[in-house]
Amino acid sequence: MPGKGFLKALPILATSAAVILGGAFTISAVTSSLVRYGISKKKEKYGRPCRACKGRGFYPCKLCKASGTIQWSPLYDPLVINPCLCPTCDGLKVQHCLNCLGSGFV
């Protein structure tokens, strides 16, 4: 049969393609992380501290006033008010600064 040679070579081709694509993905991921690291170091060295968060990268949640929960009721005239997890900070009591995107530098 003429197709048997192709069937024998198919696993070798698939393995080599997986190795090449995996290597390309790894090189891309490493390069991306190194560029991101270099940019963050450059921001730390030459950047000004963010005035909104005073260089911390976060500030106390304004919706729950850093308590982690809010008082909420589904009714207009509430009979019972339930404490619920704050949707802005997810109960962490702090928000990432939107001015510096959490880096602390502008």
Short mmCIF file of N, CA and C in Angstrom, two decimals:
data_model
loop_
_atom_site.label_atom_id
_atom_site.label_comp_id
_atom_site.label_asym_id
_atom_site.label_seq_id
_atom_site.Cartn_x
_atom_site.Cartn_y
_atom_site.Cartn_z
N MET A 1 0.83 -1.19 0.00
CA MET A 1 0.00 0.00 0.00
C MET A 1 0.88 1.25 0.00
N PRO A 2 0.49 2.24 -0.76
CA PRO A 2 1.32 3.43 -0.85
C PRO A 2 1.21 4.35 0.36
N GLY A 3 0.20 4.24 1.21
CA GLY A 3 0.00 5.17 2.33
C GLY A 3 0.71 4.77 3.60
N LYS A 4 1.36 3.61 3.66
CA LYS A 4 1.98 3.15 4.90
C LYS A 4 3.19 3.97 5.29
N GLY A 5 3.94 4.47 4.35
CA GLY A 5 5.11 5.30 4.66
C GLY A 5 4.69 6.60 5.33
N PHE A 6 3.58 7.15 4.88
CA PHE A 6 3.07 8.38 5.48
C PHE A 6 2.59 8.14 6.90
N LEU A 7 1.94 7.00 7.13
CA LEU A 7 1.44 6.68 8.47
C LEU A 7 2.58 6.45 9.45
N LYS A 8 3.71 5.92 8.98
CA LYS A 8 4.86 5.73 9.85
C LYS A 8 5.52 7.06 10.19
N ALA A 9 5.51 8.01 9.27
CA ALA A 9 6.15 9.31 9.48
C ALA A 9 5.26 10.28 10.26
N LEU A 10 3.98 10.00 10.36
CA LEU A 10 3.06 10.92 11.03
C LEU A 10 3.38 11.16 12.50
N PRO A 11 3.68 10.15 13.32
CA PRO A 11 4.04 10.42 14.72
C PRO A 11 5.31 11.25 14.85
N ILE A 12 6.27 11.03 13.98
CA ILE A 12 7.51 11.80 14.02
C ILE A 12 7.24 13.26 13.68
N LEU A 13 6.42 13.48 12.66
CA LEU A 13 6.06 14.85 12.27
C LEU A 13 5.29 15.55 13.39
N ALA A 14 4.37 14.85 14.02
CA ALA A 14 3.58 15.45 15.10
C ALA A 14 4.45 15.79 16.29
N THR A 15 5.38 14.91 16.63
CA THR A 15 6.28 15.16 17.76
C THR A 15 7.19 16.34 17.48
N SER A 16 7.75 16.39 16.28
CA SER A 16 8.65 17.51 15.95
C SER A 16 7.88 18.83 15.90
N ALA A 17 6.66 18.82 15.41
CA ALA A 17 5.85 20.05 15.39
C ALA A 17 5.54 20.50 16.81
N ALA A 18 5.25 19.57 17.70
CA ALA A 18 4.96 19.92 19.09
C ALA A 18 6.19 20.50 19.77
N VAL A 19 7.36 19.94 19.50
CA VAL A 19 8.60 20.46 20.09
C VAL A 19 8.90 21.86 19.58
N ILE A 20 8.74 22.08 18.29
CA ILE A 20 9.02 23.40 17.71
C ILE A 20 8.04 24.44 18.24
N LEU A 21 6.76 24.12 18.26
CA LEU A 21 5.76 25.07 18.76
C LEU A 21 5.92 25.32 20.26
N GLY A 22 6.25 24.28 21.01
CA GLY A 22 6.48 24.45 22.45
C GLY A 22 7.69 25.33 22.72
N GLY A 23 8.75 25.14 21.94
CA GLY A 23 9.93 25.98 22.09
C GLY A 23 9.64 27.43 21.75
N ALA A 24 8.89 27.65 20.68
CA ALA A 24 8.53 29.02 20.30
C ALA A 24 7.68 29.68 21.37
N PHE A 25 6.75 28.94 21.93
CA PHE A 25 5.91 29.48 23.00
C PHE A 25 6.74 29.82 24.23
N THR A 26 7.67 28.96 24.59
CA THR A 26 8.53 29.19 25.76
C THR A 26 9.40 30.42 25.55
N ILE A 27 10.00 30.55 24.39
CA ILE A 27 10.83 31.72 24.10
C ILE A 27 9.99 32.99 24.15
N SER A 28 8.79 32.94 23.60
CA SER A 28 7.90 34.10 23.62
C SER A 28 7.52 34.49 25.04
N ALA A 29 7.22 33.52 25.88
CA ALA A 29 6.82 33.80 27.27
C ALA A 29 7.99 34.39 28.06
N VAL A 30 9.18 33.84 27.88
CA VAL A 30 10.35 34.35 28.60
C VAL A 30 10.68 35.77 28.14
N THR A 31 10.63 36.02 26.85
CA THR A 31 10.91 37.36 26.33
C THR A 31 9.90 38.36 26.85
N SER A 32 8.64 37.99 26.86
CA SER A 32 7.59 38.88 27.35
C SER A 32 7.79 39.22 28.82
N SER A 33 8.13 38.23 29.63
CA SER A 33 8.32 38.49 31.05
C SER A 33 9.56 39.35 31.29
N LEU A 34 10.62 39.16 30.52
CA LEU A 34 11.82 39.98 30.66
C LEU A 34 11.55 41.43 30.27
N VAL A 35 10.79 41.64 29.22
CA VAL A 35 10.44 43.01 28.82
C VAL A 35 9.59 43.67 29.89
N ARG A 36 8.62 42.94 30.44
CA ARG A 36 7.77 43.49 31.51
C ARG A 36 8.60 43.83 32.74
N TYR A 37 9.56 42.98 33.09
CA TYR A 37 10.44 43.23 34.23
C TYR A 37 11.30 44.48 33.98
N GLY A 38 11.83 44.62 32.78
CA GLY A 38 12.64 45.79 32.44
C GLY A 38 11.84 47.07 32.51
N ILE A 39 10.61 47.04 32.04
CA ILE A 39 9.76 48.23 32.10
C ILE A 39 9.44 48.60 33.54
N SER A 40 9.18 47.62 34.38
CA SER A 40 8.87 47.93 35.78
C SER A 40 10.09 48.50 36.50
N LYS A 41 11.28 47.98 36.21
CA LYS A 41 12.50 48.53 36.82
C LYS A 41 12.76 49.95 36.34
N LYS A 42 12.48 50.21 35.07
CA LYS A 42 12.67 51.56 34.52
C LYS A 42 11.68 52.53 35.17
N LYS A 43 10.45 52.08 35.41
CA LYS A 43 9.46 52.93 36.09
C LYS A 43 9.90 53.24 37.51
N GLU A 44 10.45 52.24 38.20
CA GLU A 44 10.91 52.46 39.58
C GLU A 44 12.08 53.44 39.62
N LYS A 45 12.95 53.37 38.63
CA LYS A 45 14.14 54.21 38.64
C LYS A 45 13.84 55.64 38.22
N TYR A 46 13.06 55.82 37.15
CA TYR A 46 12.83 57.14 36.60
C TYR A 46 11.43 57.70 36.81
N GLY A 47 10.49 56.86 37.24
CA GLY A 47 9.11 57.30 37.38
C GLY A 47 8.86 58.09 38.66
N ARG A 48 7.81 58.90 38.62
CA ARG A 48 7.40 59.65 39.80
C ARG A 48 6.39 58.81 40.57
N PRO A 49 6.39 58.92 41.91
CA PRO A 49 5.37 58.21 42.69
C PRO A 49 3.97 58.74 42.35
N CYS A 50 3.02 57.85 42.31
CA CYS A 50 1.64 58.21 42.01
C CYS A 50 1.07 59.07 43.14
N ARG A 51 0.41 60.16 42.75
CA ARG A 51 -0.16 61.04 43.78
C ARG A 51 -1.48 60.51 44.31
N ALA A 52 -2.19 59.73 43.52
CA ALA A 52 -3.50 59.23 43.96
C ALA A 52 -3.36 58.22 45.10
N CYS A 53 -2.37 57.33 45.01
CA CYS A 53 -2.19 56.30 46.03
C CYS A 53 -0.94 56.53 46.88
N LYS A 54 -0.26 57.62 46.63
CA LYS A 54 0.98 57.97 47.36
C LYS A 54 2.07 56.91 47.18
N GLY A 55 2.14 56.31 46.00
CA GLY A 55 3.19 55.36 45.67
C GLY A 55 2.99 53.96 46.20
N ARG A 56 1.85 53.66 46.80
CA ARG A 56 1.62 52.32 47.35
C ARG A 56 1.05 51.35 46.32
N GLY A 57 0.32 51.85 45.34
CA GLY A 57 -0.29 50.98 44.34
C GLY A 57 -1.72 50.60 44.66
N PHE A 58 -2.19 50.93 45.84
CA PHE A 58 -3.57 50.64 46.23
C PHE A 58 -4.02 51.69 47.23
N TYR A 59 -5.32 51.73 47.45
CA TYR A 59 -5.88 52.62 48.47
C TYR A 59 -7.10 51.95 49.07
N PRO A 60 -7.53 52.40 50.26
CA PRO A 60 -8.69 51.76 50.90
C PRO A 60 -9.94 51.85 50.01
N CYS A 61 -10.75 50.82 50.04
CA CYS A 61 -11.96 50.77 49.23
C CYS A 61 -12.90 51.89 49.64
N LYS A 62 -13.39 52.63 48.66
CA LYS A 62 -14.26 53.76 48.94
C LYS A 62 -15.72 53.34 49.09
N LEU A 63 -16.11 52.23 48.48
CA LEU A 63 -17.50 51.80 48.56
C LEU A 63 -17.84 51.24 49.94
N CYS A 64 -17.01 50.35 50.45
CA CYS A 64 -17.29 49.72 51.74
C CYS A 64 -16.54 50.39 52.89
N LYS A 65 -15.78 51.43 52.57
CA LYS A 65 -14.98 52.15 53.57
C LYS A 65 -14.04 51.19 54.31
N ALA A 66 -13.39 50.33 53.56
CA ALA A 66 -12.40 49.37 54.04
C ALA A 66 -12.94 48.41 55.09
N SER A 67 -14.23 48.06 54.98
CA SER A 67 -14.78 47.07 55.91
C SER A 67 -14.92 45.69 55.24
N GLY A 68 -14.97 45.66 53.92
CA GLY A 68 -15.09 44.39 53.20
C GLY A 68 -16.52 43.98 52.91
N THR A 69 -17.49 44.60 53.59
CA THR A 69 -18.90 44.28 53.36
C THR A 69 -19.70 45.57 53.19
N ILE A 70 -20.83 45.45 52.50
CA ILE A 70 -21.75 46.57 52.37
C ILE A 70 -23.12 46.12 52.87
N GLN A 71 -23.93 47.06 53.28
CA GLN A 71 -25.31 46.77 53.69
C GLN A 71 -26.19 46.85 52.45
N TRP A 72 -26.94 45.78 52.17
CA TRP A 72 -27.70 45.73 50.93
C TRP A 72 -29.03 45.04 51.17
N SER A 73 -30.04 45.53 50.47
CA SER A 73 -31.36 44.89 50.49
C SER A 73 -31.93 44.95 49.08
N PRO A 74 -32.54 43.86 48.61
CA PRO A 74 -33.09 43.86 47.25
C PRO A 74 -34.38 44.66 47.12
N LEU A 75 -34.98 45.05 48.23
CA LEU A 75 -36.25 45.76 48.19
C LEU A 75 -36.03 47.27 48.29
N TYR A 76 -37.00 48.04 47.76
CA TYR A 76 -36.89 49.49 47.80
C TYR A 76 -37.00 49.99 49.24
N ASP A 77 -37.99 49.49 49.95
CA ASP A 77 -38.16 49.85 51.36
C ASP A 77 -37.76 48.62 52.17
N PRO A 78 -36.52 48.54 52.59
CA PRO A 78 -36.02 47.28 53.17
C PRO A 78 -36.58 46.99 54.55
N LEU A 79 -36.98 45.74 54.73
CA LEU A 79 -37.36 45.26 56.05
C LEU A 79 -36.13 44.69 56.75
N VAL A 80 -35.31 44.03 55.98
CA VAL A 80 -34.08 43.43 56.51
C VAL A 80 -32.93 43.87 55.61
N ILE A 81 -31.86 44.33 56.22
CA ILE A 81 -30.67 44.71 55.46
C ILE A 81 -29.59 43.66 55.71
N ASN A 82 -29.12 43.07 54.63
CA ASN A 82 -28.13 42.00 54.72
C ASN A 82 -26.72 42.53 54.46
N PRO A 83 -25.75 42.09 55.24
CA PRO A 83 -24.37 42.43 54.87
C PRO A 83 -23.92 41.54 53.71
N CYS A 84 -23.36 42.15 52.68
CA CYS A 84 -22.90 41.41 51.51
C CYS A 84 -21.45 41.75 51.23
N LEU A 85 -20.78 40.85 50.55
CA LEU A 85 -19.40 41.07 50.15
C LEU A 85 -19.33 42.26 49.21
N CYS A 86 -18.38 43.14 49.43
CA CYS A 86 -18.23 44.34 48.61
C CYS A 86 -17.89 43.94 47.17
N PRO A 87 -18.67 44.40 46.18
CA PRO A 87 -18.39 44.03 44.79
C PRO A 87 -17.19 44.76 44.20
N THR A 88 -16.77 45.85 44.80
CA THR A 88 -15.64 46.61 44.26
C THR A 88 -14.31 45.99 44.64
N CYS A 89 -14.15 45.63 45.91
CA CYS A 89 -12.85 45.10 46.38
C CYS A 89 -12.89 43.60 46.64
N ASP A 90 -14.04 42.96 46.45
CA ASP A 90 -14.22 41.53 46.70
C ASP A 90 -13.86 41.14 48.13
N GLY A 91 -14.10 42.04 49.08
CA GLY A 91 -13.84 41.75 50.48
C GLY A 91 -12.40 41.93 50.91
N LEU A 92 -11.53 42.38 50.01
CA LEU A 92 -10.11 42.55 50.35
C LEU A 92 -9.82 43.88 51.06
N LYS A 93 -10.79 44.78 51.08
CA LYS A 93 -10.74 46.07 51.77
C LYS A 93 -9.83 47.09 51.10
N VAL A 94 -9.18 46.76 50.00
CA VAL A 94 -8.36 47.72 49.25
C VAL A 94 -8.67 47.59 47.77
N GLN A 95 -8.43 48.68 47.03
CA GLN A 95 -8.61 48.71 45.58
C GLN A 95 -7.26 48.99 44.94
N HIS A 96 -7.01 48.40 43.78
CA HIS A 96 -5.82 48.76 43.02
C HIS A 96 -6.02 50.17 42.48
N CYS A 97 -4.96 50.94 42.51
CA CYS A 97 -5.02 52.32 42.01
C CYS A 97 -5.21 52.28 40.50
N LEU A 98 -6.19 53.01 40.00
CA LEU A 98 -6.45 53.05 38.57
C LEU A 98 -5.56 54.07 37.86
N ASN A 99 -4.95 54.96 38.61
CA ASN A 99 -4.06 55.95 38.02
C ASN A 99 -2.74 55.32 37.59
N CYS A 100 -2.16 54.50 38.45
CA CYS A 100 -0.86 53.87 38.15
C CYS A 100 -1.00 52.37 37.86
N LEU A 101 -2.21 51.84 37.88
CA LEU A 101 -2.52 50.43 37.64
C LEU A 101 -1.83 49.51 38.63
N GLY A 102 -1.67 49.99 39.86
CA GLY A 102 -1.13 49.16 40.93
C GLY A 102 0.39 49.13 41.02
N SER A 103 1.09 49.87 40.17
CA SER A 103 2.55 49.83 40.22
C SER A 103 3.12 50.83 41.23
N GLY A 104 2.38 51.89 41.53
CA GLY A 104 2.86 52.91 42.46
C GLY A 104 3.61 54.03 41.78
N PHE A 105 3.87 53.89 40.48
CA PHE A 105 4.61 54.91 39.73
C PHE A 105 3.83 55.34 38.51
N VAL A 106 4.01 56.59 38.13
CA VAL A 106 3.32 57.12 36.95
C VAL A 106 4.33 57.34 35.85
#
